[in-house]
Structure formats: C-alpha cells, structure tokens
Amino acid sequence: MSSQLKSGPLEASPEGKSCANITTEAGSDTGIIPGSVIDLENSDDNGWRRSLTARQVVMLSIGGGIGTGLWVGTGTALAKGGPGACAIGYILVAIAIYIEFMSIGEMTCYKPLYGGYIRQTMEYVDKAAAFALGMNYWFAWVLIIPAEIIACVSVLQYWPITEKIPIAGYITIFLVFMSLFNIFEVKWYGHVEVVMNMIKVTALMIIMFFMVIMTSGGIPATHGPIEFRYWKDPGAFPNGFKGICKAVLQAAFSCTSAGYIAVCAGEMINPRRTIKKAIQPLFWRMVLFYVVNIWLVTMCVPWNDPDLNNKSGTLASPFIIAVKRAGVPVLADILNGLILITVTACGITAIYIASRALTSMSELGIIHPIFSKKDTRGRPRLALIVSGTLGGGLTYLNCNDTAQVVYSWLSSLVGVSAFLGWALIYISHLRFRAGLRAQGIDHRSLPFYSWMVPWGQYLGLVLCFCFLAAELYFALWPFGGEPSAEGFFSTYISPPLFAIDFLLYKWYFKTKFVRGKDMNFRQAEWFDEFDRKKAEEIAIATATRTTEPRSKLLLRFWKKGWDVLMTESEKK
C-alpha cells in the first residue's frame, strides 16, 4: 500500500513558532491514523513528548560519557596495561565509536523516531537481531546503574568521615536521588543534564589544563618536565598483550556510545536539526576527552604508583593521584567533589536510557506490550520502575562484597556487550545503504550522511572482531591466575547470551532477514515535508525583509526588548 502525504497549513505552535503540519490520507502505512494532522515539532509520537531541545541533546552528547569509567576506570587500565596499552586501547575504541556515531547519525537523522538503533536493526536487518541487541543494550544500562552507585560510594570513601554511615544507607540515598530526576517530565530531565554536563566538561577541562602544566614542569613538586619519563621507567607495556586487552575492555566502558542520541530521538524538538548539531562536535569530544586526556594521564602517573594499585574508588583515580603527586591536596578535594557530581549524573542517565530501551522494544512489538504504557506526560512508568528496581537491587549485592570486585564484574559485562552492539550498528548501516540503493534513493539527498561508508563500517567490524577475540584470550588466560569458569563468565558472558537470544527468538518466531526493497522509508517523508516547509518560511522571510540602516535596526531591537520587559512587569 502506498503512503500519501499532504502538506498542511502553517500554524503557530504553543511556543509561538510556525511549524509545518502534514495530513496523512487513507491508505497510509506510516503508522499514523489516516486523516490526522501531524505537527512534527510538537507532536506526541506514540505517546512520547517531544520536549528535548537542541541545547539539551548537544550537552548530553558532549558530556554524557564522562563518568565512572573515565574518572576511576582509567586507573584500572593504566595499572594493568601500562601507558602504552592505555594509549593503544583508547585510540582504537575512539575510532570504533566515531564510526558508530556517524552510522547512527545518518540513520537517525533520516528517520528520527522512537526506538533508536533497536528499531533500525529491526527494520534493516532482522527482528531477532533487534531482540538480541535490545536486551543486550537494556541490560547493559541496567548494569551501569549499580556500577555508578557503587562508584558514588567509593568516591565518598575518599573522605574518612563518611565511613560512619553503612554502605546500604549510601546506596539507598543515591538510588532515590538518581530516580527522582526521572520521575518528572523529560524536559526537566533535559535541564538537569545541561547543568550536570556543564559541570562534567568544566571539571575535565580544568584537570586537563592542570596536567599539561604538570607534565611540562610548571609544578615545583615534579622537579622539572615529566613528559614521557614514565613510559621509559617503569615501562610502557608491563603486561604485554594481556595489558592491551584489559585497556581495550576498560576503554569500551569509559567511552559511551552514540546510542543515547538515537534512543531519545523520539523526544526531540525538531529532531533532524538537533541530531546534526549533536553529531558535529563528537569528533572533537573523542579526541580531547579520550585520546589527548589519556595521553596526559599516562605522562603524569606511573603505572606502578602505590595508590593506583592498592586503593579503590577515587583514591585510585589517576586524576586524583596526579593532583596529589603535584602537592595540591586542596585541588584533589575539589576534584573529588566534582567527580561525585559527574558520577551521580551518569546514574541518572543510566535509568533514563534503560527505561527508554525497554519501552521501545515493547512498542516495536519485540517483547510484551505491557512495557509500552506511558502516562499523559510521556513517562514510561512501568519501564522506569522495572529498570530502576532491578538496577538498584543489584547494587545491594555490594553490601556483602568489596566495591572494587563488583565494579570490575559490572564494567567487564558492559564493556564486552558494547562491542556486540557496535558491530550490529555497522551491519544495520550497511543494510540501510543497501535499502536506499534498492529503492532508488540517493544517499547524498539525506539530511546527514556519513562520508566513510562502506569502508569505515568494514573497519569497525574488523576492530570489533579483534576486540572480542582479545577479550576471549583475556577471559581464558586472566591476570595472575589459572583459567577458570568464574573468570571466563565474569569477563565473557555477554557474547554467549547474545547468541542465545538471537537464535531462540529467530527459531520461535520464524523471523526473516529484511531485504532492501522491503525496507520502510516512508516515515522519512514526514520529516522531508517538514524540512521543505521550514525552508519555504526562511526563503519568504528573507525575501520580504526590508533593508534598514543599522541604527534603525538597533533602535527597533531595544524597543522590542523594552516592550517585552514592560509586559512581564504588568503580569506580575
């Protein structure tokens, strides 16, 4: 059946902006009720509220990955792998993630609908693959919840006075606090993310600037420039190939993927414009935060530092250790407080992403529809309760074990599962391009397209295969011990679970791989029409704008501002 779209009139949205409306006619297979008028900028998409602004999504994309993995986990990679392994691991993972960013950016910008890359896998590859990916993605973010809460407790242990309260008490406090921000509407979550991510980025830039001064010899305690002194003594690769494997696994946990941009696409205002804005700065984020930053860490802290190997929490954070080695304990206290805020923010994000992933699978018909229920404000309450309760329940396991062991297990599970997700995203993008060719759509006509297809995706698949092979080797022959079932499954349980999910779902539901000619690109027509209407508005406004002297334009600007101020005063 064909889908026909009629452009509707330009109407004023609640925010006072004009927006294009599209009316679907009978016979439409776009999933929208025939005859309904779609306001693409302020519509409810299957119950979702488009409330996230471009600024909120951009800040989420820039600072969303700055959390426990970077502040604390980097120390594990440095201690086990050494500076050389850290540099190699983080660079390789940064390349893989940048390719993923470009793939998700192209597919999501073309069809910015709810479901994220779970939906993209279902529509371009296979529904069974979408189930395996979705469960893998959801459970990974559920595991991040206890990882972040455990990290918060570990951060507090930096101050001895905090040991008076039991661990269970701190877990409850942080779990309630993180859940609280997900109770409100998504726009308020967006405001919280802007503030939190500004703090994250500011803290990271401050410590990077400090480490540049430190390694250059600007701190008296270093007795001259450090540069690559620690690469030579005590050495760059203390554990050889095993160290590189550990660094790669930790880097995967530290470098958050672009999946959250796709997951929240159904809640964005003007999603195409927002996604393009969010994708553009990601290259520099990867270079600064995960390449340059890691190189600075390896130059300022040796891998055999006693605190790095014998402490836990932020006491083993290479950033805190660098500041303490520089003889500035006050800055270490301030930085530890900022780390606590950033780790808490990642916990809030984990609950949000986990709930959206579960709801999206339910809405797409991949799992039971009960999890798709939302209230009038677009909050998926059941998915929030299930994700938060499961993640919070796992956190209490820490009461009977050390935070370091639990954190190591959780980070290993999340890290390996990330490689599987990235590989399936590359495959989905290759199939997406095949579908465009099969239906005669030029990829250069897309609002955003990746310049590296298909070779970038092939490179990404090779990297993911190498990552998984390296982690298999590390799981079979771990550090300082003999091969064991416990060691294997604590490191490599994700790939077997992924394969079981895919095979069982495919066998039970008899799903088929999607052919290029059968892929549904019709929903993109809504957004194409919206873009066309916006371009018409801009062209009309430009053509009718009268040229005025600069002095008159300035006078008119101040007059308009004064009128607004007086109007607000009268309302009060």
PDB file of C-alpha atoms in Angstrom, residues 158 238 246 289 333 360 381 485 497:
ATOM      1  CA  TYR A 158      37.977   9.486  49.844  1.00  0.00           C
ATOM      2  CA  PRO A 238      54.210  -4.156  31.848  1.00  0.00           C
ATOM      3  CA  LYS A 246      42.410  -5.045  29.663  1.00  0.00           C
ATOM      4  CA  PHE A 289      38.409  13.502  26.279  1.00  0.00           C
ATOM      5  CA  ASP A 333      39.306  17.589  47.401  1.00  0.00           C
ATOM      6  CA  SER A 360      10.985   0.947  22.735  1.00  0.00           C
ATOM      7  CA  ARG A 381       6.378   4.440  34.434  1.00  0.00           C
ATOM      8  CA  ALA A 485      34.864 -20.904  34.703  1.00  0.00           C
ATOM      9  CA  LEU A 497      23.896 -14.629  25.906  1.00  0.00           C
TER      10      LEU A 497
END
